[in-house]
Amino acid sequence: MLILGIESSCDETGVALVEFDPGAAALPRLCAQGLHTQIDMHRAYGGVVPELASRDHIRRVVPLVRQVMDECGGALSSVDVVAYTAGPGLAGALLVGAGAAQALAVALGKPVLPVHHLEGHLLSPFLSADPPEFPFVALLVSGGHTQLMRVEGVGRYALLGESIDDAAGEAFDKCAKLIGLDYPGGAALSRLAQQGRADAFAFARPLLHSGDLDFSFAGLKTSVATQVRKLQSVQPDAAHGALTEVQRADVAASTQAAIVDVLVRKSEAALKRTGLRRLVVAGGVGANSELRAQLNAACERLKARVHYPELALCTDNGAMIALAAAMRLHSGVESPVPAGAFEVRPRWPLMVGMPQPLA
Ligand code: KG4
Ligand code: ZN
């Protein structure tokens, strides 16, 4: 069975083709994928401009579908189901992908399958060379969400804890901005951190000892902003209050340490609390090498296994959407629906609307 997946929830247009055999136990296989990132376009504005994002998705989606079909040498008519991200995300951006998917499905006479963006991230490690097995604890760390989940199977997710304010990726991006790094600053901050001292500044680690599995990162941003202002105030006039390279690297390393510390400690607590010995990390921040190193060490201590998506599949992409659709169909938790009237869900909690929610 061939599933075409379309992702357009934020600033990446992703299209991919995934194949699976309904009668076999084997995991779905990625046949081809295409991606266009809008990062360069939004950089000038310091963040995603929703209207520009929608317009760019319109320009990219059809050429990407053509590119993916050309790459795998199949005809569009061989696609069995057209899957698309129905939420959460930017309303206009979601509508472009959903509209394109629905139009394509109508033209081909094929059904559609709306997919939850976070389920795509959550299942993306199943496309890696070292796929996990159910059940596991999932640490979902993206630009918009930070959640710990107990995952029993496809569509069976229980929330263990989440951020009560900023997401981890958002914290990376906002703190990166404070030290003059371009949007989205997560990866750039992490590169700069390699030259700095992680113990240079003791930044806030809110909720570290809260006893629950919730996160809070808004206080970290304030803590970093205060430190940056303090450093600026003692700079010589000639430097116009700019931080030195060493100071910027120290702030970057200390910021990363604070975020990673909280994510690792709460992940450890989630493993202990659930008794599970498998951790799956997903979402853009899952690409962070310091987070990976520390989670590897923590899981070794706990004799647990940890699984990551391939680096290229950490941030938004079409492969994870086609995969999530394939896994939902393969496991029987969902059937495709006829193309036609549709809606998108800019706000859509992952736990709601799932056919088999955990008690
Ligand atoms: O999952 P994602 O592509 O988008 C959402 O669904 O939100 O995640 C994007 C986020 C951004 O905040 C970006 O700065 C962050 O992931 N990110 C990183 C790294 N690579 C991407 N954060 C820290 N270190 C990285 N290497
Ligand atoms: Zn995402």
Short mmCIF file of C-alpha atoms and ligand atoms in Angstrom, two decimals:
data_model
loop_
_atom_site.label_atom_id
_atom_site.label_comp_id
_atom_site.label_asym_id
_atom_site.label_seq_id
_atom_site.Cartn_x
_atom_site.Cartn_y
_atom_site.Cartn_z
CA MET A 1 0.00 0.00 0.00
CA LEU A 2 1.39 3.41 -0.99
CA ILE A 3 0.78 6.45 1.21
CA LEU A 4 1.57 9.97 0.05
CA GLY A 5 2.11 12.31 3.01
CA ILE A 6 1.96 16.11 2.94
CA GLU A 7 3.24 18.32 5.79
CA SER A 8 2.66 22.08 5.87
CA SER A 9 1.92 22.97 9.51
CA CYS A 10 4.58 25.64 9.93
CA ASP A 11 7.64 26.67 7.91
CA GLU A 12 8.52 23.46 6.09
CA THR A 13 6.73 21.98 3.09
CA GLY A 14 7.31 18.23 3.18
CA VAL A 15 6.09 15.51 0.84
CA ALA A 16 6.92 11.81 1.07
CA LEU A 17 5.88 8.40 -0.13
CA VAL A 18 5.80 5.48 2.31
CA GLU A 19 4.99 1.87 1.46
CA PHE A 20 3.78 -1.01 3.61
CA ASP A 21 2.40 -4.49 3.17
CA PRO A 22 -0.93 -4.76 5.06
CA GLY A 23 -0.51 -8.49 5.47
CA ALA A 24 3.05 -8.43 6.84
CA ALA A 25 4.46 -7.43 10.21
CA ALA A 26 7.31 -5.40 8.66
CA LEU A 27 7.43 -1.68 9.42
CA PRO A 28 6.53 0.80 6.66
CA ARG A 29 9.38 1.79 4.35
CA LEU A 30 10.25 5.29 3.12
CA CYS A 31 10.35 5.30 -0.70
CA ALA A 32 11.10 8.97 -1.38
CA GLN A 33 10.77 12.37 0.21
CA GLY A 34 11.13 16.03 -0.67
CA LEU A 35 11.42 19.02 1.63
CA HIS A 36 11.52 22.77 1.29
CA THR A 37 12.37 24.83 4.34
CA GLN A 38 11.28 28.48 4.55
CA ILE A 39 13.85 29.37 7.21
CA ASP A 40 15.79 31.74 4.91
CA MET A 41 12.58 33.58 4.03
CA HIS A 42 11.46 34.07 7.64
CA ARG A 43 14.94 34.90 9.01
CA ALA A 44 14.66 38.56 8.00
CA TYR A 45 11.62 38.88 10.30
CA GLY A 46 13.11 37.03 13.27
CA GLY A 47 10.36 34.40 13.23
CA VAL A 48 7.68 32.73 11.13
CA VAL A 49 5.32 35.14 9.33
CA PRO A 50 2.12 33.06 8.92
CA GLU A 51 0.87 34.70 5.72
CA LEU A 52 4.25 34.33 4.00
CA ALA A 53 4.39 30.71 5.16
CA SER A 54 1.00 29.92 3.58
CA ARG A 55 1.92 31.57 0.30
CA ASP A 56 5.19 29.70 0.09
CA HIS A 57 3.51 26.34 0.82
CA ILE A 58 1.22 27.04 -2.18
CA ARG A 59 4.27 27.53 -4.41
CA ARG A 60 6.11 24.43 -3.18
CA VAL A 61 3.61 21.67 -2.64
CA VAL A 62 2.83 20.59 -6.22
CA PRO A 63 6.48 20.64 -7.44
CA LEU A 64 7.44 18.60 -4.36
CA VAL A 65 4.73 16.00 -5.11
CA ARG A 66 6.09 15.76 -8.68
CA GLN A 67 9.68 15.48 -7.41
CA VAL A 68 8.81 12.66 -5.01
CA MET A 69 6.84 10.71 -7.63
CA ASP A 70 9.67 11.14 -10.17
CA GLU A 71 12.20 9.95 -7.62
CA CYS A 72 10.42 6.67 -7.00
CA GLY A 73 9.43 6.24 -10.62
CA GLY A 74 5.76 5.54 -9.88
CA ALA A 75 2.62 7.14 -11.28
CA LEU A 76 0.40 9.25 -9.03
CA SER A 77 -2.39 6.79 -9.75
CA SER A 78 -0.45 4.13 -7.77
CA VAL A 79 -0.95 6.13 -4.55
CA ASP A 80 -3.57 4.41 -2.37
CA VAL A 81 -4.14 7.06 0.34
CA VAL A 82 -3.26 10.75 0.55
CA ALA A 83 -2.31 11.71 4.13
CA TYR A 84 -1.85 15.27 5.35
CA THR A 85 -1.16 17.19 8.56
CA ALA A 86 -4.54 18.37 9.86
CA GLY A 87 -3.08 20.06 12.97
CA PRO A 88 -1.82 21.45 15.21
CA GLY A 89 -0.09 24.35 13.48
CA LEU A 90 -0.73 27.61 11.65
CA ALA A 91 -4.30 27.64 10.30
CA GLY A 92 -3.44 29.08 6.87
CA ALA A 93 -0.40 26.87 6.41
CA LEU A 94 -2.38 23.76 7.40
CA LEU A 95 -5.15 24.67 4.95
CA VAL A 96 -2.69 24.70 2.04
CA GLY A 97 -1.46 21.15 2.68
CA ALA A 98 -4.94 19.89 3.51
CA GLY A 99 -6.42 21.55 0.40
CA ALA A 100 -3.70 20.15 -1.85
CA ALA A 101 -4.12 16.65 -0.38
CA GLN A 102 -7.89 16.73 -0.73
CA ALA A 103 -7.76 18.04 -4.30
CA LEU A 104 -5.24 15.38 -5.28
CA ALA A 105 -7.33 12.65 -3.67
CA VAL A 106 -10.50 13.81 -5.45
CA ALA A 107 -8.64 13.90 -8.78
CA LEU A 108 -7.23 10.40 -8.21
CA GLY A 109 -10.43 8.98 -6.77
CA LYS A 110 -8.52 7.94 -3.63
CA PRO A 111 -9.32 8.42 0.09
CA VAL A 112 -7.51 10.70 2.54
CA LEU A 113 -6.20 10.41 6.06
CA PRO A 114 -5.77 13.51 8.28
CA VAL A 115 -2.73 13.15 10.56
CA HIS A 116 -1.79 14.73 13.90
CA HIS A 117 1.56 16.51 13.48
CA LEU A 118 2.84 15.41 16.91
CA GLU A 119 1.96 11.78 16.19
CA GLY A 120 4.18 12.15 13.14
CA HIS A 121 7.08 13.33 15.31
CA LEU A 122 6.35 10.66 17.90
CA LEU A 123 6.46 7.80 15.41
CA SER A 124 9.35 9.18 13.29
CA PRO A 125 11.98 7.00 15.06
CA PHE A 126 10.27 3.99 13.45
CA LEU A 127 11.92 5.08 10.19
CA SER A 128 15.39 4.94 11.76
CA ALA A 129 17.94 2.16 11.42
CA ASP A 130 17.25 1.29 15.08
CA PRO A 131 13.45 1.45 15.43
CA PRO A 132 11.90 1.15 18.91
CA GLU A 133 9.30 -1.35 20.08
CA PHE A 134 6.15 -0.53 22.08
CA PRO A 135 5.68 0.35 24.90
CA PHE A 136 7.96 3.30 25.58
CA VAL A 137 8.23 6.72 27.18
CA ALA A 138 8.33 9.47 24.55
CA LEU A 139 10.03 12.81 25.03
CA LEU A 140 8.57 15.12 22.42
CA VAL A 141 10.63 18.28 22.12
CA SER A 142 9.73 20.58 19.25
CA GLY A 143 9.45 24.29 18.64
CA GLY A 144 5.87 24.35 19.87
CA HIS A 145 5.59 21.41 22.30
CA THR A 146 7.44 19.74 25.16
CA GLN A 147 5.70 16.61 26.38
CA LEU A 148 6.46 13.35 28.10
CA MET A 149 4.14 10.54 27.08
CA ARG A 150 3.58 6.91 27.84
CA VAL A 151 3.11 5.18 24.50
CA GLU A 152 1.51 1.73 24.52
CA GLY A 153 0.96 1.36 20.81
CA VAL A 154 -0.21 3.27 17.74
CA GLY A 155 -2.94 5.69 18.87
CA ARG A 156 -2.52 4.76 22.54
CA TYR A 157 -0.87 7.74 24.20
CA ALA A 158 -1.12 8.98 27.77
CA LEU A 159 0.28 12.38 28.72
CA LEU A 160 2.68 12.22 31.67
CA GLY A 161 3.70 15.87 31.72
CA GLU A 162 4.16 18.91 29.50
CA SER A 163 5.40 22.46 29.45
CA ILE A 164 3.12 24.88 31.22
CA ASP A 165 4.53 27.79 29.18
CA ASP A 166 7.29 27.91 26.54
CA ALA A 167 8.37 24.77 24.70
CA ALA A 168 12.02 23.66 24.82
CA GLY A 169 12.59 24.65 21.18
CA GLU A 170 10.99 28.02 21.82
CA ALA A 171 13.36 28.51 24.80
CA PHE A 172 16.34 27.66 22.60
CA ASP A 173 15.13 30.11 19.95
CA LYS A 174 14.31 32.99 22.33
CA CYS A 175 17.60 32.67 24.24
CA ALA A 176 19.51 32.44 20.94
CA LYS A 177 17.92 35.74 19.90
CA LEU A 178 19.13 37.34 23.16
CA ILE A 179 22.73 36.65 22.12
CA GLY A 180 22.23 37.84 18.57
CA LEU A 181 21.68 34.53 16.75
CA ASP A 182 19.31 34.36 13.80
CA TYR A 183 15.94 32.58 13.86
CA PRO A 184 15.55 29.69 14.49
CA GLY A 185 18.49 29.80 16.85
CA GLY A 186 18.35 26.32 18.42
CA ALA A 187 20.98 24.67 16.21
CA ALA A 188 23.16 27.82 16.10
CA LEU A 189 23.07 28.18 19.89
CA SER A 190 24.08 24.56 20.20
CA ARG A 191 27.07 25.09 17.85
CA LEU A 192 28.17 28.20 19.78
CA ALA A 193 27.78 26.31 23.06
CA GLN A 194 30.60 23.96 22.05
CA GLN A 195 33.08 26.81 22.63
CA GLY A 196 31.63 27.92 25.97
CA ARG A 197 31.58 26.79 29.58
CA ALA A 198 28.34 25.12 30.64
CA ASP A 199 28.92 26.14 34.25
CA ALA A 200 29.70 29.80 33.53
CA PHE A 201 26.21 30.91 34.63
CA ALA A 202 23.70 29.07 36.82
CA PHE A 203 20.51 29.72 34.86
CA ALA A 204 17.05 28.91 36.21
CA ARG A 205 15.89 25.30 36.01
CA PRO A 206 12.19 25.80 36.85
CA LEU A 207 10.15 22.84 38.08
CA LEU A 208 13.27 20.66 38.32
CA HIS A 209 12.22 19.50 41.77
CA SER A 210 8.45 19.91 41.35
CA GLY A 211 7.85 16.18 41.82
CA ASP A 212 5.74 16.03 38.65
CA LEU A 213 6.71 15.65 35.01
CA ASP A 214 5.75 19.15 33.87
CA PHE A 215 8.19 21.68 32.41
CA SER A 216 8.50 25.45 32.44
CA PHE A 217 10.99 27.35 30.29
CA ALA A 218 9.71 30.94 30.38
CA GLY A 219 11.76 31.68 33.53
CA LEU A 220 14.94 30.55 31.80
CA LYS A 221 14.50 33.20 29.11
CA THR A 222 14.13 35.87 31.83
CA SER A 223 17.17 34.55 33.65
CA VAL A 224 19.28 34.65 30.46
CA ALA A 225 17.98 38.14 29.55
CA THR A 226 18.93 39.44 33.00
CA GLN A 227 22.43 37.97 32.73
CA VAL A 228 22.94 39.38 29.22
CA ARG A 229 21.91 42.87 30.42
CA LYS A 230 24.28 42.56 33.37
CA LEU A 231 27.18 41.65 31.08
CA GLN A 232 26.29 44.43 28.64
CA SER A 233 26.21 47.06 31.39
CA VAL A 234 29.86 46.47 32.26
CA GLN A 235 31.16 46.46 28.66
CA PRO A 236 33.44 49.32 27.59
CA ASP A 237 31.54 52.02 25.63
CA ALA A 238 33.51 51.29 22.49
CA ALA A 239 31.89 47.88 22.27
CA HIS A 240 28.40 49.46 22.31
CA GLY A 241 27.33 47.05 25.00
CA ALA A 242 27.93 44.03 22.80
CA LEU A 243 28.98 40.79 24.45
CA THR A 244 32.40 39.34 23.68
CA GLU A 245 32.60 36.07 21.77
CA VAL A 246 33.64 34.27 24.95
CA GLN A 247 30.68 35.67 26.87
CA ARG A 248 28.24 34.71 24.09
CA ALA A 249 29.62 31.17 24.01
CA ASP A 250 29.39 30.92 27.81
CA VAL A 251 25.78 32.13 27.78
CA ALA A 252 24.98 29.65 24.99
CA ALA A 253 26.60 26.73 26.82
CA SER A 254 24.94 27.60 30.14
CA THR A 255 21.54 28.02 28.47
CA GLN A 256 21.82 24.68 26.71
CA ALA A 257 22.94 23.05 29.98
CA ALA A 258 19.84 24.36 31.80
CA ILE A 259 17.42 23.11 29.11
CA VAL A 260 19.16 19.75 28.68
CA ASP A 261 19.42 19.24 32.44
CA VAL A 262 15.67 19.60 32.94
CA LEU A 263 14.77 17.46 29.92
CA VAL A 264 17.11 14.66 31.01
CA ARG A 265 16.10 14.67 34.69
CA LYS A 266 12.37 14.61 33.85
CA SER A 267 12.87 11.86 31.26
CA GLU A 268 14.71 9.78 33.88
CA ALA A 269 11.84 10.40 36.33
CA ALA A 270 9.30 9.32 33.69
CA LEU A 271 11.16 6.07 33.07
CA LYS A 272 11.33 5.38 36.80
CA ARG A 273 7.69 6.25 37.37
CA THR A 274 6.35 4.10 34.51
CA GLY A 275 8.82 1.27 35.06
CA LEU A 276 9.45 1.30 31.31
CA ARG A 277 12.99 0.85 30.05
CA ARG A 278 12.68 2.39 26.62
CA LEU A 279 12.82 6.09 25.75
CA VAL A 280 11.99 7.58 22.37
CA VAL A 281 13.02 11.15 21.61
CA ALA A 282 11.35 13.13 18.83
CA GLY A 283 10.98 16.68 17.51
CA GLY A 284 13.46 19.34 16.41
CA VAL A 285 15.30 19.64 19.74
CA GLY A 286 15.94 15.89 19.50
CA ALA A 287 18.69 16.83 17.03
CA ASN A 288 20.65 18.51 19.84
CA SER A 289 23.90 16.59 20.36
CA GLU A 290 24.31 17.55 24.03
CA LEU A 291 20.78 16.34 24.76
CA ARG A 292 21.55 13.07 22.97
CA ALA A 293 24.83 12.60 24.85
CA GLN A 294 23.22 13.19 28.23
CA LEU A 295 20.17 11.05 27.50
CA ASN A 296 22.47 8.24 26.34
CA ALA A 297 24.38 8.46 29.63
CA ALA A 298 21.19 8.62 31.72
CA CYS A 299 19.67 5.63 29.92
CA GLU A 300 22.87 3.66 30.39
CA ARG A 301 22.65 4.33 34.15
CA LEU A 302 19.03 3.15 34.15
CA LYS A 303 19.78 0.20 31.86
CA ALA A 304 17.22 1.63 29.45
CA ARG A 305 17.39 1.91 25.66
CA VAL A 306 16.99 5.22 23.88
CA HIS A 307 15.88 5.71 20.27
CA TYR A 308 16.07 8.82 18.09
CA PRO A 309 14.79 9.72 14.64
CA GLU A 310 17.40 10.06 11.91
CA LEU A 311 18.81 13.60 12.19
CA ALA A 312 17.10 14.68 8.95
CA LEU A 313 13.73 13.54 10.35
CA CYS A 314 13.95 15.39 13.69
CA THR A 315 12.53 18.63 12.31
CA ASP A 316 9.30 18.84 10.30
CA ASN A 317 9.06 16.62 7.22
CA GLY A 318 6.56 14.75 5.07
CA ALA A 319 8.01 11.30 5.82
CA MET A 320 6.75 11.31 9.41
CA ILE A 321 3.23 12.22 8.22
CA ALA A 322 3.12 9.44 5.62
CA LEU A 323 4.59 7.08 8.24
CA ALA A 324 2.04 7.99 10.93
CA ALA A 325 -0.78 7.40 8.43
CA ALA A 326 0.77 4.09 7.37
CA MET A 327 1.15 2.93 10.98
CA ARG A 328 -2.44 3.91 11.83
CA LEU A 329 -3.73 1.99 8.82
CA HIS A 330 -1.39 -0.96 9.37
CA SER A 331 -2.38 -1.36 13.02
CA GLY A 332 -6.07 -1.00 12.23
CA VAL A 333 -6.72 1.97 14.53
CA GLU A 334 -7.99 4.03 11.61
CA SER A 335 -9.39 3.73 8.10
CA PRO A 336 -9.02 6.31 5.36
CA VAL A 337 -12.03 8.51 4.62
CA PRO A 338 -13.44 9.70 1.30
CA ALA A 339 -12.04 13.03 0.14
CA GLY A 340 -14.47 15.93 0.36
CA ALA A 341 -15.37 18.49 3.00
CA PHE A 342 -12.49 18.97 5.43
CA GLU A 343 -11.29 21.04 8.33
CA VAL A 344 -7.93 21.71 9.96
CA ARG A 345 -7.30 21.89 13.70
CA PRO A 346 -4.71 24.57 14.58
CA ARG A 347 -5.08 23.53 18.24
CA TRP A 348 -5.39 19.81 18.69
CA PRO A 349 -4.18 17.94 21.78
CA LEU A 350 -2.66 14.59 20.81
CA MET A 351 -4.58 12.67 23.46
CA VAL A 352 -8.02 13.84 22.31
CA GLY A 353 -9.67 12.18 19.36
CA MET A 354 -7.55 9.07 19.49
CA PRO A 355 -9.63 5.90 19.09
CA GLN A 356 -8.03 4.09 22.02
CA PRO A 357 -7.02 6.63 24.68
CA LEU A 358 -5.42 5.19 27.79
CA ALA A 359 -7.42 5.30 30.99
O1 KG4 B 1 9.89 19.85 15.49
P1 KG4 B 1 10.24 21.12 14.86
O2 KG4 B 1 10.80 21.09 13.47
O3 KG4 B 1 9.04 22.11 14.77
C1 KG4 B 1 7.86 22.07 15.47
O4 KG4 B 1 7.02 21.17 15.20
O5 KG4 B 1 7.73 22.95 16.35
O6 KG4 B 1 11.26 21.83 15.85
C2 KG4 B 1 11.85 23.06 15.58
C3 KG4 B 1 12.61 23.49 16.81
C4 KG4 B 1 13.13 24.91 16.74
O7 KG4 B 1 12.80 25.56 17.95
C5 KG4 B 1 14.63 24.73 16.59
O8 KG4 B 1 15.39 25.79 17.13
C6 KG4 B 1 14.86 23.46 17.37
O9 KG4 B 1 13.75 22.65 17.03
N1 KG4 B 1 16.12 22.80 17.01
C7 KG4 B 1 17.16 22.65 17.87
C8 KG4 B 1 18.19 22.01 17.16
N2 KG4 B 1 17.75 21.79 15.88
C9 KG4 B 1 16.47 22.27 15.81
N3 KG4 B 1 17.27 23.00 19.17
C10 KG4 B 1 18.44 22.70 19.78
N4 KG4 B 1 19.48 22.10 19.16
C11 KG4 B 1 19.41 21.73 17.88
N5 KG4 B 1 20.44 21.12 17.28
ZN ZN B 2 7.04 19.73 14.24
#
